[in-house]
Short mmCIF file of C-alpha atoms in Angstrom, two decimals:
data_model
loop_
_atom_site.label_atom_id
_atom_site.label_comp_id
_atom_site.label_asym_id
_atom_site.label_seq_id
_atom_site.Cartn_x
_atom_site.Cartn_y
_atom_site.Cartn_z
CA MET A 1 -43.04 -32.41 21.36
CA THR A 2 -43.67 -32.23 17.63
CA PHE A 3 -41.01 -31.32 15.14
CA GLY A 4 -42.85 -28.04 14.54
CA THR A 5 -42.76 -26.95 18.20
CA MET A 6 -39.17 -28.02 18.46
CA LEU A 7 -38.27 -25.85 15.50
CA ALA A 8 -40.29 -22.95 16.86
CA THR A 9 -38.61 -23.19 20.29
CA MET A 10 -35.22 -23.28 18.64
CA GLY A 11 -36.16 -20.36 16.42
CA GLU A 12 -35.60 -17.90 19.24
CA GLY A 13 -32.15 -19.42 19.82
CA MET A 14 -31.36 -19.01 16.14
CA LEU A 15 -32.20 -15.32 16.34
CA ASN A 16 -29.95 -14.99 19.40
CA THR A 17 -27.15 -16.78 17.57
CA ILE A 18 -27.54 -14.48 14.59
CA GLY A 19 -27.48 -11.56 17.04
CA ILE A 20 -24.14 -12.65 18.53
CA PHE A 21 -22.78 -13.18 15.03
CA PHE A 22 -23.60 -9.72 13.70
CA LEU A 23 -22.74 -7.83 16.88
CA THR A 24 -19.36 -9.56 17.00
CA LEU A 25 -18.57 -8.65 13.41
CA LEU A 26 -19.84 -5.12 13.87
CA GLY A 27 -17.56 -4.65 16.87
CA SER A 28 -14.51 -6.68 15.95
CA LEU A 29 -13.92 -5.65 12.33
CA PRO A 30 -13.35 -1.97 13.26
CA LEU A 31 -11.78 -2.73 16.65
CA GLY A 32 -9.28 -4.91 14.80
CA VAL A 33 -8.08 -1.81 12.92
CA GLY A 34 -7.46 -0.05 16.24
CA ILE A 35 -5.57 -3.02 17.68
CA MET A 36 -3.56 -3.35 14.47
CA LEU A 37 -2.57 0.33 14.74
CA LEU A 38 -1.44 -0.16 18.35
CA ARG A 39 0.37 -3.35 17.37
CA THR A 40 2.30 -1.54 14.61
CA SER A 41 2.87 1.60 16.71
CA LYS A 42 6.34 3.11 16.61
CA ASN A 43 6.16 3.32 20.39
CA LYS A 44 7.88 0.13 21.55
CA VAL A 45 5.97 -0.04 24.85
CA VAL A 46 2.59 0.26 23.14
CA SER A 47 3.42 -2.28 20.45
CA SER A 48 4.85 -4.86 22.85
CA ILE A 49 1.95 -4.56 25.28
CA THR A 50 -0.44 -5.03 22.36
CA LYS A 51 1.59 -7.95 21.09
CA SER A 52 1.38 -9.67 24.49
CA PHE A 53 -2.33 -9.00 24.69
CA ILE A 54 -2.89 -10.55 21.26
CA ALA A 55 -0.75 -13.52 22.30
CA ILE A 56 -2.92 -14.09 25.40
CA ILE A 57 -6.16 -13.79 23.47
CA ARG A 58 -5.00 -16.10 20.71
CA GLY A 59 -3.31 -18.48 23.11
CA THR A 60 -6.24 -19.21 25.40
CA PRO A 61 -9.63 -20.78 24.63
CA LEU A 62 -12.45 -18.42 23.78
CA MET A 63 -14.60 -20.39 26.21
CA LEU A 64 -12.26 -19.46 29.06
CA GLN A 65 -12.20 -15.82 27.94
CA LEU A 66 -16.00 -15.70 27.99
CA LEU A 67 -16.01 -16.94 31.58
CA VAL A 68 -13.41 -14.34 32.55
CA TRP A 69 -15.34 -11.49 30.92
CA TYR A 70 -18.54 -12.61 32.58
CA PHE A 71 -17.36 -13.54 36.08
CA GLY A 72 -14.26 -11.33 36.18
CA PRO A 73 -16.01 -8.18 37.40
CA PHE A 74 -17.45 -10.15 40.31
CA TYR A 75 -14.28 -11.94 41.37
CA LEU A 76 -11.93 -9.04 40.72
CA PHE A 77 -13.98 -6.06 41.90
CA ASP A 78 -16.84 -7.68 43.74
CA TRP A 79 -19.25 -6.01 41.34
CA SER A 80 -22.74 -7.29 40.75
CA ILE A 81 -22.92 -9.10 37.43
CA ARG A 82 -26.67 -8.95 37.14
CA GLY A 83 -27.58 -8.06 33.55
CA TRP A 84 -23.94 -8.49 32.56
CA ARG A 85 -24.39 -11.79 30.78
CA PHE A 86 -25.08 -10.48 27.30
CA PRO A 87 -22.66 -7.50 27.37
CA GLY A 88 -19.91 -9.69 28.83
CA LEU A 89 -20.55 -12.29 26.16
CA ILE A 90 -20.38 -9.78 23.31
CA ILE A 91 -17.25 -8.12 24.70
CA GLY A 92 -15.60 -11.53 24.92
CA PHE A 93 -16.43 -12.35 21.32
CA VAL A 94 -15.56 -8.89 19.98
CA VAL A 95 -12.16 -8.70 21.69
CA ASN A 96 -11.24 -12.23 20.66
CA TYR A 97 -12.14 -11.75 17.01
CA ALA A 98 -10.67 -8.24 16.88
CA CYS A 99 -7.27 -9.69 17.81
CA TYR A 100 -7.44 -12.21 14.97
CA PHE A 101 -8.60 -9.55 12.53
CA ALA A 102 -5.83 -7.20 13.71
CA GLU A 103 -3.21 -9.79 12.79
CA ILE A 104 -4.85 -10.44 9.43
CA TYR A 105 -4.92 -6.70 8.69
CA ARG A 106 -1.29 -6.38 9.72
CA GLY A 107 -0.25 -9.25 7.47
CA GLY A 108 -2.16 -7.69 4.58
CA ILE A 109 -0.64 -4.27 5.04
CA GLU A 110 2.87 -5.63 5.41
CA SER A 111 2.46 -7.56 2.17
CA MET A 112 2.00 -4.32 0.21
CA SER A 113 5.02 -3.28 -1.81
CA VAL A 114 6.92 -0.17 -0.76
CA GLY A 115 6.51 1.04 -4.33
CA GLN A 116 2.82 1.73 -3.79
CA TYR A 117 3.60 4.03 -0.86
CA GLU A 118 6.42 5.73 -2.75
CA ALA A 119 4.33 6.31 -5.86
CA ALA A 120 1.60 7.84 -3.71
CA GLU A 121 4.08 9.99 -1.82
CA VAL A 122 5.69 11.38 -4.97
CA LEU A 123 2.24 12.17 -6.38
CA GLY A 124 1.53 14.20 -3.26
CA TYR A 125 -1.10 12.06 -1.58
CA SER A 126 -1.41 12.72 2.14
CA LYS A 127 -0.79 9.90 4.60
CA SER A 128 -4.50 9.26 5.12
CA GLN A 129 -5.28 9.49 1.40
CA THR A 130 -2.52 6.97 0.73
CA PHE A 131 -3.95 4.62 3.32
CA PHE A 132 -7.62 4.91 2.39
CA ARG A 133 -7.37 5.32 -1.40
CA ILE A 134 -4.32 3.29 -2.32
CA ILE A 135 -3.41 0.80 0.38
CA MET A 136 -6.65 -0.26 2.06
CA PRO A 137 -8.62 -1.29 -1.04
CA GLN A 138 -5.76 -3.55 -2.12
CA VAL A 139 -5.29 -4.95 1.37
CA PHE A 140 -9.00 -5.67 1.60
CA LYS A 141 -8.85 -7.81 -1.51
CA ARG A 142 -5.77 -9.67 -0.30
CA ILE A 143 -7.11 -10.52 3.14
CA LEU A 144 -10.61 -11.45 2.06
CA PRO A 145 -9.97 -15.24 2.05
CA SER A 146 -8.56 -15.06 5.59
CA ILE A 147 -11.51 -12.96 6.73
CA THR A 148 -13.88 -15.54 5.23
CA ASN A 149 -12.17 -18.23 7.30
CA GLU A 150 -12.64 -16.25 10.48
CA VAL A 151 -16.26 -15.44 9.76
CA ILE A 152 -17.03 -19.10 9.16
CA THR A 153 -15.31 -20.01 12.42
CA LEU A 154 -17.35 -17.33 14.15
CA VAL A 155 -20.62 -18.88 13.02
CA LYS A 156 -19.63 -22.07 14.81
CA ASP A 157 -18.00 -20.30 17.78
CA THR A 158 -21.29 -18.60 18.65
CA SER A 159 -22.19 -21.95 20.23
CA LEU A 160 -19.65 -21.18 22.97
CA ALA A 161 -22.18 -18.70 24.38
CA TYR A 162 -23.61 -21.90 25.81
CA THR A 163 -20.86 -21.63 28.46
CA LEU A 164 -22.60 -18.57 29.91
CA ALA A 165 -26.01 -20.26 29.65
CA TYR A 166 -27.06 -17.79 27.00
CA SER A 167 -29.98 -19.18 25.06
CA GLU A 168 -28.59 -19.50 21.56
CA VAL A 169 -29.30 -22.42 19.25
CA PHE A 170 -26.89 -24.86 20.80
CA SER A 171 -27.95 -24.26 24.44
CA ILE A 172 -31.58 -24.68 23.54
CA ALA A 173 -30.85 -27.78 21.46
CA LYS A 174 -29.12 -29.33 24.45
CA GLN A 175 -32.02 -28.50 26.78
CA ILE A 176 -34.68 -29.89 24.46
CA SER A 177 -32.61 -32.95 23.74
CA ALA A 178 -32.32 -33.68 27.47
CA SER A 179 -35.97 -33.08 28.25
CA GLN A 180 -37.36 -34.93 25.24
CA THR A 181 -34.67 -37.59 25.04
CA SER A 182 -34.39 -36.81 21.37
CA PHE A 183 -31.49 -36.48 19.04
CA MET A 184 -33.45 -34.29 16.65
CA PRO A 185 -32.55 -30.88 18.21
CA PHE A 186 -28.87 -31.51 17.46
CA VAL A 187 -29.67 -32.35 13.87
CA ILE A 188 -31.64 -29.13 13.58
CA ALA A 189 -28.78 -27.15 15.15
CA GLY A 190 -26.28 -28.79 12.80
CA VAL A 191 -28.36 -27.98 9.75
CA PHE A 192 -28.77 -24.41 11.01
CA TYR A 193 -25.02 -23.85 11.36
CA PHE A 194 -24.37 -25.45 8.01
CA ILE A 195 -26.90 -23.29 6.20
CA ALA A 196 -25.61 -20.17 7.95
CA ASN A 197 -22.09 -20.92 6.79
CA TYR A 198 -23.27 -21.76 3.33
CA ILE A 199 -24.74 -18.27 3.13
CA VAL A 200 -21.56 -16.71 4.51
CA ALA A 201 -19.37 -18.59 2.04
CA PHE A 202 -21.67 -17.70 -0.82
CA GLY A 203 -21.66 -14.00 0.10
CA MET A 204 -17.90 -13.84 0.53
CA GLU A 205 -17.36 -15.61 -2.77
CA ARG A 206 -19.50 -13.00 -4.47
CA ILE A 207 -17.38 -10.21 -2.99
CA GLU A 208 -14.17 -11.99 -4.02
CA LYS A 209 -15.50 -12.38 -7.56
CA ALA A 210 -16.45 -8.71 -7.68
CA LEU A 211 -12.83 -7.84 -6.86
CA LYS A 212 -11.36 -10.15 -9.51
CA TYR A 213 -11.09 -7.30 -12.04
CA TYR A 214 -7.46 -6.65 -11.07
CA ASN A 215 -4.50 -8.54 -9.72
CA MET B 1 17.57 26.48 -12.44
CA VAL B 2 14.78 23.99 -11.91
CA LEU B 3 16.78 21.86 -9.52
CA GLU B 4 19.89 22.55 -7.57
CA MET B 5 21.46 19.92 -5.35
CA LYS B 6 24.58 21.02 -3.51
CA ASN B 7 27.11 18.90 -1.64
CA ILE B 8 24.71 16.05 -1.07
CA GLN B 9 25.83 13.48 1.47
CA LYS B 10 24.07 10.22 2.09
CA SER B 11 25.17 7.05 3.79
CA PHE B 12 23.47 3.82 4.72
CA ASP B 13 24.75 2.12 7.87
CA GLY B 14 27.92 4.20 7.82
CA GLN B 15 28.56 3.31 4.19
CA GLY B 16 28.89 6.49 2.11
CA VAL B 17 26.62 6.23 -0.94
CA LEU B 18 26.64 9.87 -2.04
CA LYS B 19 29.84 11.74 -1.31
CA ASP B 20 29.47 15.45 -1.78
CA ILE B 21 27.46 15.37 -4.99
CA SER B 22 26.29 18.56 -6.67
CA LEU B 23 23.88 18.66 -9.56
CA ALA B 24 22.07 21.55 -11.18
CA VAL B 25 19.46 21.15 -13.89
CA ASP B 26 18.25 24.03 -16.01
CA HIS B 27 14.89 24.50 -17.75
CA GLY B 28 14.51 22.24 -20.76
CA GLU B 29 17.66 20.31 -20.01
CA VAL B 30 17.82 16.54 -20.38
CA VAL B 31 20.42 15.01 -18.12
CA SER B 32 21.31 11.32 -18.18
CA ILE B 33 23.05 9.69 -15.27
CA ILE B 34 25.02 6.55 -16.04
CA GLY B 35 27.30 4.39 -13.98
CA PRO B 36 27.73 0.91 -12.54
CA SER B 37 25.25 -0.62 -10.09
CA GLY B 38 25.73 0.69 -6.59
CA SER B 39 27.29 3.92 -7.81
CA GLY B 40 24.58 5.96 -6.10
CA LYS B 41 22.59 7.01 -9.19
CA SER B 42 19.24 5.82 -7.89
CA THR B 43 19.97 7.09 -4.39
CA LEU B 44 20.62 10.52 -5.87
CA LEU B 45 17.17 10.48 -7.51
CA ARG B 46 15.58 9.20 -4.33
CA CYS B 47 17.16 12.04 -2.38
CA ALA B 48 16.01 14.55 -5.00
CA THR B 49 12.45 13.24 -4.73
CA PHE B 50 12.58 13.11 -0.91
CA LEU B 51 12.07 9.36 -0.76
CA GLU B 52 15.35 9.37 1.17
CA THR B 53 16.49 12.06 3.55
CA ILE B 54 19.93 13.49 2.99
CA ASP B 55 22.67 13.54 5.63
CA GLY B 56 24.12 16.80 4.36
CA GLY B 57 23.78 19.40 1.60
CA ASN B 58 21.05 21.57 0.10
CA ILE B 59 18.20 20.83 -2.29
CA THR B 60 16.48 23.70 -4.06
CA TYR B 61 13.60 23.53 -6.54
CA MET B 62 12.88 26.66 -8.58
CA ASP B 63 13.58 29.25 -5.90
CA THR B 64 12.51 27.24 -2.91
CA THR B 65 15.13 25.58 -0.75
CA ALA B 66 13.52 22.39 0.51
CA ALA B 67 16.46 20.96 2.42
CA SER B 68 19.38 22.81 3.89
CA THR B 69 22.29 22.09 6.18
CA ASP B 70 23.40 24.53 8.85
CA GLU B 71 26.97 25.15 9.95
CA GLY B 72 26.72 22.49 12.60
CA GLY B 73 25.90 19.95 9.89
CA LYS B 74 22.27 19.59 10.88
CA VAL B 75 19.90 18.98 7.96
CA SER B 76 16.47 20.56 8.05
CA TYR B 77 13.62 20.16 5.62
CA LEU B 78 10.79 22.62 5.05
CA PRO B 79 7.69 22.08 7.17
CA LYS B 80 4.91 19.92 5.75
CA GLU B 81 3.04 22.68 3.89
CA GLY B 82 6.21 23.96 2.25
CA MET B 83 7.20 20.46 1.18
CA LYS B 84 3.81 19.99 -0.38
CA THR B 85 4.46 22.92 -2.71
CA VAL B 86 7.98 21.75 -3.54
CA LYS B 87 6.75 18.26 -4.35
CA GLU B 88 4.55 19.72 -7.07
CA TYR B 89 7.65 20.72 -9.00
CA PHE B 90 8.74 17.18 -9.81
CA GLY B 91 7.48 13.81 -10.94
CA LEU B 92 9.13 10.41 -10.77
CA VAL B 93 8.87 7.38 -13.02
CA PHE B 94 9.88 4.17 -11.28
CA GLN B 95 11.70 1.13 -12.59
CA GLN B 96 8.79 -1.05 -11.39
CA PHE B 97 6.11 1.39 -12.71
CA ASN B 98 4.20 1.24 -9.41
CA LEU B 99 0.84 1.87 -10.99
CA PHE B 100 -2.14 1.50 -8.69
CA PRO B 101 -3.50 -1.94 -9.67
CA HIS B 102 -7.04 -1.31 -8.40
CA PHE B 103 -7.47 1.81 -10.55
CA SER B 104 -8.15 1.78 -14.27
CA VAL B 105 -5.55 3.35 -16.52
CA LEU B 106 -7.59 6.54 -16.73
CA LYS B 107 -8.07 6.69 -12.96
CA ASN B 108 -4.37 6.11 -12.37
CA ILE B 109 -3.72 9.29 -14.35
CA MET B 110 -6.68 11.31 -13.08
CA ASP B 111 -6.76 10.48 -9.40
CA ALA B 112 -3.88 12.59 -8.11
CA PRO B 113 -4.72 15.77 -10.07
CA VAL B 114 -8.30 15.51 -8.82
CA LYS B 115 -7.72 14.29 -5.26
CA VAL B 116 -4.40 15.96 -4.49
CA HIS B 117 -4.64 19.17 -6.50
CA GLY B 118 -8.40 19.35 -6.16
CA ARG B 119 -8.87 20.07 -9.86
CA ASN B 120 -12.05 19.73 -11.89
CA ALA B 121 -12.54 16.09 -12.92
CA GLU B 122 -13.88 16.82 -16.42
CA GLU B 123 -10.97 19.07 -17.21
CA VAL B 124 -8.45 16.53 -15.88
CA LYS B 125 -10.13 13.77 -17.85
CA ALA B 126 -9.73 15.69 -21.10
CA GLU B 127 -6.04 16.19 -20.35
CA ALA B 128 -5.61 12.56 -19.34
CA MET B 129 -7.14 11.37 -22.61
CA GLU B 130 -4.83 13.72 -24.45
CA LEU B 131 -1.85 12.25 -22.60
CA LEU B 132 -3.00 8.71 -23.38
CA LYS B 133 -3.19 9.67 -27.03
CA THR B 134 0.41 10.90 -26.88
CA MET B 135 1.35 7.56 -25.31
CA GLY B 136 -0.56 5.66 -28.01
CA LEU B 137 -2.80 4.12 -25.36
CA GLU B 138 -6.13 5.84 -26.00
CA GLU B 139 -8.02 2.57 -26.28
CA LYS B 140 -6.61 1.36 -22.95
CA ALA B 141 -8.23 4.06 -20.83
CA GLU B 142 -10.66 1.67 -19.16
CA ALA B 143 -8.20 -1.23 -18.88
CA TYR B 144 -6.51 -2.20 -15.64
CA PRO B 145 -2.72 -2.26 -15.23
CA CYS B 146 -2.63 -6.07 -15.03
CA GLN B 147 -4.07 -6.22 -18.54
CA LEU B 148 -1.18 -4.21 -19.98
CA SER B 149 2.33 -5.16 -21.04
CA GLY B 150 5.25 -3.76 -19.05
CA GLY B 151 5.96 -1.18 -21.75
CA GLN B 152 2.35 -0.05 -21.74
CA GLN B 153 2.34 0.14 -17.95
CA GLN B 154 5.44 2.29 -17.98
CA ARG B 155 3.88 4.62 -20.55
CA VAL B 156 0.84 4.97 -18.29
CA ALA B 157 3.20 5.71 -15.39
CA ILE B 158 4.80 8.47 -17.47
CA ALA B 159 1.36 9.86 -18.29
CA ARG B 160 0.44 9.72 -14.61
CA ALA B 161 3.52 11.75 -13.71
CA LEU B 162 2.93 14.26 -16.52
CA ALA B 163 -0.69 14.80 -15.50
CA MET B 164 0.63 16.54 -12.37
CA LYS B 165 2.36 19.07 -14.66
CA PRO B 166 5.78 18.84 -13.05
CA GLU B 167 8.59 21.25 -13.88
CA ILE B 168 11.01 18.35 -13.94
CA LEU B 169 10.56 14.64 -14.46
CA PHE B 170 12.88 12.02 -13.00
CA PHE B 171 13.25 8.55 -14.46
CA ASP B 172 14.76 5.83 -12.30
CA GLU B 173 15.94 3.16 -14.75
CA PRO B 174 12.62 3.32 -16.61
CA THR B 175 13.36 0.42 -18.94
CA SER B 176 15.35 -1.92 -16.70
CA ALA B 177 12.32 -4.11 -15.99
CA LEU B 178 11.37 -4.37 -19.66
CA ASP B 179 12.14 -6.70 -22.55
CA PRO B 180 14.18 -5.11 -25.34
CA GLU B 181 11.23 -4.70 -27.71
CA LEU B 182 9.20 -3.04 -24.97
CA THR B 183 12.12 -0.85 -24.01
CA ILE B 184 11.97 0.82 -27.41
CA GLU B 185 8.38 2.01 -27.04
CA VAL B 186 9.16 3.63 -23.70
CA LEU B 187 12.36 5.26 -24.97
CA LYS B 188 10.42 6.67 -27.93
CA ILE B 189 8.11 8.46 -25.51
CA ILE B 190 10.99 9.89 -23.49
CA ARG B 191 12.64 11.04 -26.68
CA LYS B 192 9.43 12.76 -27.71
CA LEU B 193 9.35 14.55 -24.35
CA ALA B 194 12.95 15.61 -24.85
CA GLU B 195 12.03 17.12 -28.21
CA GLU B 196 9.31 19.09 -26.44
CA HIS B 197 11.98 20.34 -24.02
CA MET B 198 10.61 18.69 -20.96
CA THR B 199 13.20 19.03 -18.19
CA MET B 200 14.30 15.51 -17.32
CA VAL B 201 16.87 13.60 -15.32
CA ILE B 202 17.20 10.01 -16.46
CA VAL B 203 19.08 7.28 -14.66
CA THR B 204 19.64 4.64 -17.30
CA HIS B 205 21.71 1.75 -18.58
CA GLU B 206 20.69 2.45 -22.18
CA MET B 207 23.92 4.03 -23.37
CA SER B 208 23.03 4.76 -26.97
CA PHE B 209 19.74 6.24 -25.84
CA ALA B 210 21.48 8.46 -23.28
CA ARG B 211 23.88 9.58 -25.93
CA ALA B 212 21.14 10.43 -28.41
CA VAL B 213 18.63 12.08 -26.14
CA SER B 214 20.50 14.07 -23.51
CA ASN B 215 22.09 17.49 -23.38
CA ARG B 216 24.42 16.37 -20.65
CA VAL B 217 25.66 13.03 -19.40
CA ILE B 218 26.86 12.40 -15.88
CA PHE B 219 28.99 9.38 -15.08
CA MET B 220 28.81 8.38 -11.45
CA ASP B 221 30.91 5.82 -9.62
CA GLY B 222 31.46 5.15 -5.94
CA GLY B 223 29.15 7.93 -4.84
CA VAL B 224 30.87 10.72 -6.77
CA ILE B 225 30.48 12.32 -10.18
CA VAL B 226 33.52 11.11 -12.03
CA GLU B 227 32.87 12.91 -15.28
CA GLN B 228 30.16 14.93 -16.93
CA GLY B 229 29.57 16.92 -20.05
CA ASP B 230 28.29 16.86 -23.57
CA PRO B 231 27.20 13.29 -24.48
CA GLU B 232 29.43 13.20 -27.53
CA GLU B 233 32.37 14.14 -25.33
CA VAL B 234 31.65 11.69 -22.53
CA PHE B 235 30.82 8.78 -24.81
CA GLY B 236 33.13 9.61 -27.70
CA ASN B 237 36.13 10.83 -25.80
CA PRO B 238 35.94 10.05 -22.09
CA LYS B 239 38.68 11.77 -20.11
CA GLN B 240 38.65 9.67 -16.98
CA GLU B 241 40.06 6.18 -16.87
CA ARG B 242 37.06 4.94 -14.83
CA THR B 243 34.64 6.24 -17.45
CA GLN B 244 36.60 4.57 -20.22
CA ARG B 245 36.58 1.28 -18.36
CA PHE B 246 32.85 1.50 -17.67
CA LEU B 247 31.95 2.34 -21.26
CA LYS B 248 34.17 -0.44 -22.53
CA SER B 249 32.30 -2.96 -20.44
CA TYR B 250 29.19 -1.97 -22.39
CA GLU B 251 30.73 -2.53 -25.79
CA GLN B 252 30.72 -6.31 -25.55
#
């Protein structure tokens, strides 16, 4: 197998990896807001259930969670899991990352001074105006470095889809490596992840710079 | 009366902070509240601005009673819509300014009139620029709060409060977070407002300022009004022993 064919074969895996990456962000960034709201709910039952759920998600390996999401329906309900591979995979990633994001959001919101809320209240802003106009933009800036960390981790975590035999870069690299007895596929995969993260870091840095106009 | 607070009770964890305090402020009046730390001055302002809920008493703005206590001692506030109207009667200037750091100076002043009152942005902008001129901060319109000194930030905060056209403006120790030379520029602005007969209640530790600027001085201690009256009377000839002791502590 030439280097060219190798690259071409892995190209499809790269697209799949990129697919997992964007779908996970698309699902988990907003879902994190929902989980954060449940976590900070005034209802003690709701908040403690959410807290336990976050603890489980953060306390167990993502690889294990992916297996549970994929095989769970079969073992628990005896459902057919045909065609469930990709949805199960994405749900696993989204839920896992949403829990991390929820905790980052919560930390950011709790770091806001009471004075900001009070100033907004006295000026007559509604609760949602206060949140969306005053609090959220500032929280966004504060949590950006933590979000960057998570996004970079996600790029590398996409390789865990290998557990469910989903053909992303890493799975394909492993297959080709075995069949061709070549180390090259792993080098290509490594370079791919590195470049992907370089782009992520570059993009996030640009956003951080754009928000430098205030403290 | 712009504001009438009657028999206000407030305690934190069973500790009485306001014990049956009554305060009425008339149009154009400038009232200074002085007293030692923990005397309840700030809590009184926070109750008046609904940042704290009272445990007993009545609060009335203009002719609208916002909070009242029934015979059983149960406090009830107006429903949301009613409170919204009442909140338009007052503004509050904080010790820590509490400007919105992500908004420019101009936007800090303009945002609430436009987004809360739904007013025309061009019109509000003209007024905001006028206010900045009064504050001597015209050239800072596009700056961000972090680029300003504390005194400048506090002047923007005053402009922000005035842009809402309140009937009464509260100041909660407006210069306590400022260096002496910055304190002066903020006090100058408040004095100017007093000359224009803006109704104001000022909690302050600046005794000579309180004496010069106010129509009435209230001395609070231990959650009660110990003494109040004409500033010359209270400062020049305090009747109560506690007032005398407090004022003496400021002479050194």
